[in-house]
Amino acid sequence: MALAHGGHDAVPEGEAISPEPIDTTLWIHILLQTLAWGILFPTGMVLGLVKSRWHVPVQILGSAIVIPGYFLGHLHKGRQFGKNAHAGFANWLMLMLVVHVVLGV
């Protein structure tokens, strides 16, 4: 599952990453995911706890940022990574997010 998007042939044997630099697409992926998971989702959760009307809009904005960020993580052309926990967990995390949005939990 972690190798679904291919491109891992650039990772030297016995190494975790390829020597290429991180490209712009991967930097955008990192920034979008950091914004959504590190700022928007926690802020939206707190807004939900205090029954703010901004809870749902902030969570929707977070979801709208995470989805393209997820795909950018698969589209980058720079540094490649071997199989790791981040790559394996990302798919499950996105599945949980989709289920959460669909069910409105």
Short mmCIF file of N, CA and C in Angstrom, two decimals:
data_model
loop_
_atom_site.label_atom_id
_atom_site.label_comp_id
_atom_site.label_asym_id
_atom_site.label_seq_id
_atom_site.Cartn_x
_atom_site.Cartn_y
_atom_site.Cartn_z
N MET A 1 0.83 -1.19 0.00
CA MET A 1 0.00 0.00 0.00
C MET A 1 0.87 1.26 0.00
N ALA A 2 1.97 1.27 0.73
CA ALA A 2 2.84 2.44 0.78
C ALA A 2 3.53 2.69 -0.55
N LEU A 3 3.65 1.69 -1.37
CA LEU A 3 4.33 1.84 -2.65
C LEU A 3 3.35 2.09 -3.80
N ALA A 4 2.12 2.43 -3.48
CA ALA A 4 1.07 2.54 -4.48
C ALA A 4 1.37 3.59 -5.54
N HIS A 5 2.06 4.67 -5.19
CA HIS A 5 2.30 5.70 -6.18
C HIS A 5 3.62 5.54 -6.90
N GLY A 6 4.36 4.52 -6.60
CA GLY A 6 5.59 4.22 -7.33
C GLY A 6 6.70 5.22 -7.06
N GLY A 7 7.76 5.13 -7.85
CA GLY A 7 8.86 6.07 -7.73
C GLY A 7 9.84 5.77 -6.63
N HIS A 8 9.76 4.61 -6.04
CA HIS A 8 10.65 4.28 -4.93
C HIS A 8 11.93 3.61 -5.41
N ASP A 9 12.10 3.52 -6.71
CA ASP A 9 13.31 2.89 -7.24
C ASP A 9 14.53 3.80 -7.07
N ALA A 10 14.32 5.09 -6.76
CA ALA A 10 15.43 6.02 -6.57
C ALA A 10 16.04 5.91 -5.18
N VAL A 11 15.40 5.17 -4.29
CA VAL A 11 15.92 5.01 -2.93
C VAL A 11 17.02 3.95 -2.96
N PRO A 12 18.27 4.33 -2.62
CA PRO A 12 19.36 3.35 -2.65
C PRO A 12 19.11 2.21 -1.66
N GLU A 13 19.63 1.06 -2.00
CA GLU A 13 19.50 -0.12 -1.15
C GLU A 13 20.06 0.18 0.24
N GLY A 14 19.28 -0.12 1.26
CA GLY A 14 19.70 0.09 2.64
C GLY A 14 19.48 1.50 3.16
N GLU A 15 18.95 2.39 2.34
CA GLU A 15 18.68 3.77 2.75
C GLU A 15 17.19 3.99 2.92
N ALA A 16 16.81 5.04 3.67
CA ALA A 16 15.41 5.37 3.89
C ALA A 16 14.88 6.40 2.90
N ILE A 17 15.80 7.24 2.36
CA ILE A 17 15.39 8.29 1.43
C ILE A 17 16.37 8.34 0.26
N SER A 18 15.89 8.95 -0.83
CA SER A 18 16.76 9.15 -1.99
C SER A 18 17.55 10.45 -1.78
N PRO A 19 18.63 10.64 -2.51
CA PRO A 19 19.46 11.84 -2.31
C PRO A 19 18.90 13.12 -2.93
N GLU A 20 17.82 13.04 -3.70
CA GLU A 20 17.27 14.23 -4.35
C GLU A 20 16.76 15.22 -3.29
N PRO A 21 16.77 16.51 -3.61
CA PRO A 21 16.22 17.50 -2.67
C PRO A 21 14.69 17.43 -2.65
N ILE A 22 14.10 18.00 -1.62
CA ILE A 22 12.64 18.06 -1.52
C ILE A 22 12.16 19.09 -2.54
N ASP A 23 11.21 18.70 -3.40
CA ASP A 23 10.74 19.62 -4.44
C ASP A 23 9.60 20.49 -3.91
N THR A 24 9.20 21.46 -4.72
CA THR A 24 8.16 22.42 -4.33
C THR A 24 6.84 21.72 -4.01
N THR A 25 6.47 20.72 -4.79
CA THR A 25 5.21 20.00 -4.55
C THR A 25 5.20 19.36 -3.17
N LEU A 26 6.31 18.77 -2.77
CA LEU A 26 6.37 18.15 -1.45
C LEU A 26 6.35 19.20 -0.35
N TRP A 27 7.00 20.35 -0.57
CA TRP A 27 6.94 21.43 0.41
C TRP A 27 5.50 21.93 0.58
N ILE A 28 4.77 22.05 -0.51
CA ILE A 28 3.37 22.48 -0.42
C ILE A 28 2.56 21.44 0.34
N HIS A 29 2.80 20.16 0.07
CA HIS A 29 2.15 19.07 0.81
C HIS A 29 2.41 19.22 2.31
N ILE A 30 3.65 19.43 2.67
CA ILE A 30 4.03 19.58 4.09
C ILE A 30 3.32 20.77 4.71
N LEU A 31 3.33 21.90 4.03
CA LEU A 31 2.71 23.12 4.59
C LEU A 31 1.20 22.97 4.73
N LEU A 32 0.54 22.40 3.70
CA LEU A 32 -0.92 22.23 3.79
C LEU A 32 -1.31 21.28 4.91
N GLN A 33 -0.59 20.17 5.03
CA GLN A 33 -0.91 19.19 6.07
C GLN A 33 -0.63 19.77 7.46
N THR A 34 0.45 20.52 7.60
CA THR A 34 0.76 21.15 8.88
C THR A 34 -0.32 22.16 9.26
N LEU A 35 -0.75 22.97 8.31
CA LEU A 35 -1.81 23.93 8.56
C LEU A 35 -3.10 23.25 8.99
N ALA A 36 -3.50 22.21 8.27
CA ALA A 36 -4.76 21.54 8.55
C ALA A 36 -4.72 20.74 9.85
N TRP A 37 -3.74 19.80 9.96
CA TRP A 37 -3.69 18.90 11.12
C TRP A 37 -3.15 19.58 12.36
N GLY A 38 -2.27 20.56 12.19
CA GLY A 38 -1.64 21.20 13.34
C GLY A 38 -2.34 22.43 13.86
N ILE A 39 -3.12 23.10 12.99
CA ILE A 39 -3.77 24.35 13.42
C ILE A 39 -5.29 24.28 13.27
N LEU A 40 -5.78 24.01 12.06
CA LEU A 40 -7.22 24.10 11.81
C LEU A 40 -8.04 23.04 12.55
N PHE A 41 -7.65 21.77 12.45
CA PHE A 41 -8.43 20.73 13.11
C PHE A 41 -8.44 20.88 14.63
N PRO A 42 -7.28 21.15 15.28
CA PRO A 42 -7.35 21.38 16.73
C PRO A 42 -8.17 22.61 17.10
N THR A 43 -8.05 23.69 16.31
CA THR A 43 -8.85 24.89 16.57
C THR A 43 -10.33 24.59 16.40
N GLY A 44 -10.68 23.86 15.35
CA GLY A 44 -12.08 23.47 15.13
C GLY A 44 -12.61 22.60 16.24
N MET A 45 -11.78 21.72 16.79
CA MET A 45 -12.21 20.86 17.90
C MET A 45 -12.53 21.72 19.12
N VAL A 46 -11.66 22.67 19.44
CA VAL A 46 -11.90 23.54 20.59
C VAL A 46 -13.15 24.38 20.36
N LEU A 47 -13.33 24.87 19.14
CA LEU A 47 -14.54 25.64 18.84
C LEU A 47 -15.80 24.78 19.01
N GLY A 48 -15.69 23.50 18.69
CA GLY A 48 -16.81 22.59 18.91
C GLY A 48 -17.11 22.38 20.39
N LEU A 49 -16.06 22.30 21.19
CA LEU A 49 -16.25 22.11 22.64
C LEU A 49 -16.94 23.30 23.28
N VAL A 50 -16.66 24.50 22.76
CA VAL A 50 -17.29 25.70 23.33
C VAL A 50 -18.57 26.09 22.58
N LYS A 51 -19.02 25.19 21.71
CA LYS A 51 -20.28 25.37 20.95
C LYS A 51 -20.29 26.63 20.08
N SER A 52 -19.14 26.92 19.46
CA SER A 52 -19.04 28.07 18.57
C SER A 52 -19.64 27.74 17.21
N ARG A 53 -20.21 28.75 16.58
CA ARG A 53 -20.77 28.57 15.24
C ARG A 53 -19.67 28.39 14.20
N TRP A 54 -18.42 28.65 14.57
CA TRP A 54 -17.29 28.54 13.66
C TRP A 54 -16.71 27.13 13.63
N HIS A 55 -17.20 26.23 14.48
CA HIS A 55 -16.69 24.86 14.53
C HIS A 55 -16.77 24.17 13.16
N VAL A 56 -17.95 24.12 12.58
CA VAL A 56 -18.15 23.41 11.31
C VAL A 56 -17.39 24.08 10.16
N PRO A 57 -17.46 25.41 10.00
CA PRO A 57 -16.70 26.02 8.89
C PRO A 57 -15.19 25.77 9.00
N VAL A 58 -14.64 25.80 10.20
CA VAL A 58 -13.20 25.57 10.36
C VAL A 58 -12.86 24.11 10.03
N GLN A 59 -13.70 23.17 10.45
CA GLN A 59 -13.45 21.77 10.14
C GLN A 59 -13.59 21.51 8.64
N ILE A 60 -14.54 22.14 7.99
CA ILE A 60 -14.71 22.00 6.54
C ILE A 60 -13.48 22.56 5.83
N LEU A 61 -13.01 23.72 6.27
CA LEU A 61 -11.82 24.31 5.68
C LEU A 61 -10.61 23.38 5.85
N GLY A 62 -10.46 22.81 7.04
CA GLY A 62 -9.38 21.86 7.29
C GLY A 62 -9.46 20.67 6.34
N SER A 63 -10.66 20.13 6.17
CA SER A 63 -10.85 18.99 5.27
C SER A 63 -10.55 19.38 3.82
N ALA A 64 -10.96 20.57 3.43
CA ALA A 64 -10.72 21.03 2.06
C ALA A 64 -9.23 21.25 1.79
N ILE A 65 -8.46 21.53 2.82
CA ILE A 65 -7.02 21.71 2.66
C ILE A 65 -6.30 20.37 2.68
N VAL A 66 -6.75 19.44 3.52
CA VAL A 66 -6.10 18.14 3.67
C VAL A 66 -6.19 17.31 2.39
N ILE A 67 -7.34 17.33 1.74
CA ILE A 67 -7.54 16.45 0.58
C ILE A 67 -6.55 16.75 -0.55
N PRO A 68 -6.44 18.00 -1.01
CA PRO A 68 -5.42 18.23 -2.05
C PRO A 68 -4.00 18.01 -1.52
N GLY A 69 -3.78 18.31 -0.24
CA GLY A 69 -2.47 18.07 0.36
C GLY A 69 -2.08 16.60 0.32
N TYR A 70 -3.05 15.73 0.55
CA TYR A 70 -2.81 14.28 0.50
C TYR A 70 -2.36 13.87 -0.90
N PHE A 71 -3.06 14.35 -1.91
CA PHE A 71 -2.70 13.97 -3.28
C PHE A 71 -1.36 14.57 -3.71
N LEU A 72 -1.03 15.75 -3.22
CA LEU A 72 0.28 16.32 -3.53
C LEU A 72 1.40 15.45 -2.98
N GLY A 73 1.14 14.78 -1.86
CA GLY A 73 2.12 13.86 -1.30
C GLY A 73 2.43 12.70 -2.23
N HIS A 74 1.51 12.39 -3.12
CA HIS A 74 1.71 11.30 -4.08
C HIS A 74 2.22 11.80 -5.43
N LEU A 75 2.16 13.10 -5.66
CA LEU A 75 2.51 13.65 -6.98
C LEU A 75 3.90 14.26 -7.06
N HIS A 76 4.58 14.36 -5.93
CA HIS A 76 5.87 15.04 -5.95
C HIS A 76 6.90 14.23 -6.75
N LYS A 77 7.89 14.93 -7.29
CA LYS A 77 8.90 14.30 -8.14
C LYS A 77 10.29 14.35 -7.53
N GLY A 78 10.48 15.00 -6.39
CA GLY A 78 11.82 15.14 -5.80
C GLY A 78 12.21 13.93 -4.98
N ARG A 79 12.57 14.19 -3.75
CA ARG A 79 13.03 13.14 -2.85
C ARG A 79 12.00 12.02 -2.73
N GLN A 80 12.47 10.79 -2.76
CA GLN A 80 11.61 9.62 -2.61
C GLN A 80 11.93 8.95 -1.28
N PHE A 81 10.94 8.29 -0.73
CA PHE A 81 11.08 7.68 0.58
C PHE A 81 10.77 6.20 0.49
N GLY A 82 11.49 5.42 1.27
CA GLY A 82 11.21 4.00 1.35
C GLY A 82 9.94 3.78 2.18
N LYS A 83 9.54 2.53 2.31
CA LYS A 83 8.35 2.20 3.09
C LYS A 83 8.57 2.65 4.53
N ASN A 84 7.60 3.38 5.08
CA ASN A 84 7.72 3.88 6.44
C ASN A 84 6.34 4.04 7.08
N ALA A 85 6.31 4.35 8.36
CA ALA A 85 5.04 4.48 9.09
C ALA A 85 4.19 5.62 8.53
N HIS A 86 4.82 6.72 8.15
CA HIS A 86 4.08 7.87 7.63
C HIS A 86 3.27 7.47 6.38
N ALA A 87 3.93 6.80 5.46
CA ALA A 87 3.26 6.41 4.22
C ALA A 87 2.15 5.39 4.48
N GLY A 88 2.37 4.48 5.40
CA GLY A 88 1.35 3.46 5.69
C GLY A 88 0.16 4.02 6.45
N PHE A 89 0.42 4.96 7.36
CA PHE A 89 -0.65 5.50 8.19
C PHE A 89 -1.48 6.55 7.45
N ALA A 90 -0.88 7.24 6.49
CA ALA A 90 -1.58 8.32 5.79
C ALA A 90 -2.86 7.84 5.11
N ASN A 91 -2.81 6.68 4.49
CA ASN A 91 -4.00 6.16 3.81
C ASN A 91 -5.12 5.86 4.81
N TRP A 92 -4.77 5.27 5.94
CA TRP A 92 -5.78 4.99 6.96
C TRP A 92 -6.34 6.27 7.56
N LEU A 93 -5.48 7.25 7.77
CA LEU A 93 -5.92 8.52 8.33
C LEU A 93 -6.90 9.21 7.38
N MET A 94 -6.61 9.19 6.09
CA MET A 94 -7.52 9.79 5.11
C MET A 94 -8.84 9.05 5.05
N LEU A 95 -8.80 7.73 5.17
CA LEU A 95 -10.04 6.95 5.21
C LEU A 95 -10.88 7.35 6.41
N MET A 96 -10.24 7.48 7.57
CA MET A 96 -10.97 7.90 8.77
C MET A 96 -11.55 9.30 8.61
N LEU A 97 -10.81 10.20 7.96
CA LEU A 97 -11.30 11.55 7.72
C LEU A 97 -12.54 11.53 6.82
N VAL A 98 -12.49 10.75 5.75
CA VAL A 98 -13.63 10.66 4.84
C VAL A 98 -14.85 10.09 5.56
N VAL A 99 -14.65 9.04 6.34
CA VAL A 99 -15.76 8.45 7.11
C VAL A 99 -16.31 9.48 8.09
N HIS A 100 -15.44 10.22 8.74
CA HIS A 100 -15.87 11.24 9.68
C HIS A 100 -16.71 12.32 9.00
N VAL A 101 -16.27 12.77 7.84
CA VAL A 101 -17.00 13.81 7.09
C VAL A 101 -18.35 13.26 6.61
N VAL A 102 -18.34 12.04 6.07
CA VAL A 102 -19.58 11.45 5.54
C VAL A 102 -20.61 11.24 6.65
N LEU A 103 -20.15 10.72 7.78
CA LEU A 103 -21.08 10.44 8.89
C LEU A 103 -21.40 11.69 9.70
N GLY A 104 -20.57 12.71 9.59
CA GLY A 104 -20.81 13.93 10.36
C GLY A 104 -20.60 13.72 11.85
N VAL A 105 -19.71 12.81 12.20
CA VAL A 105 -19.47 12.51 13.61
C VAL A 105 -18.79 13.65 14.30
#
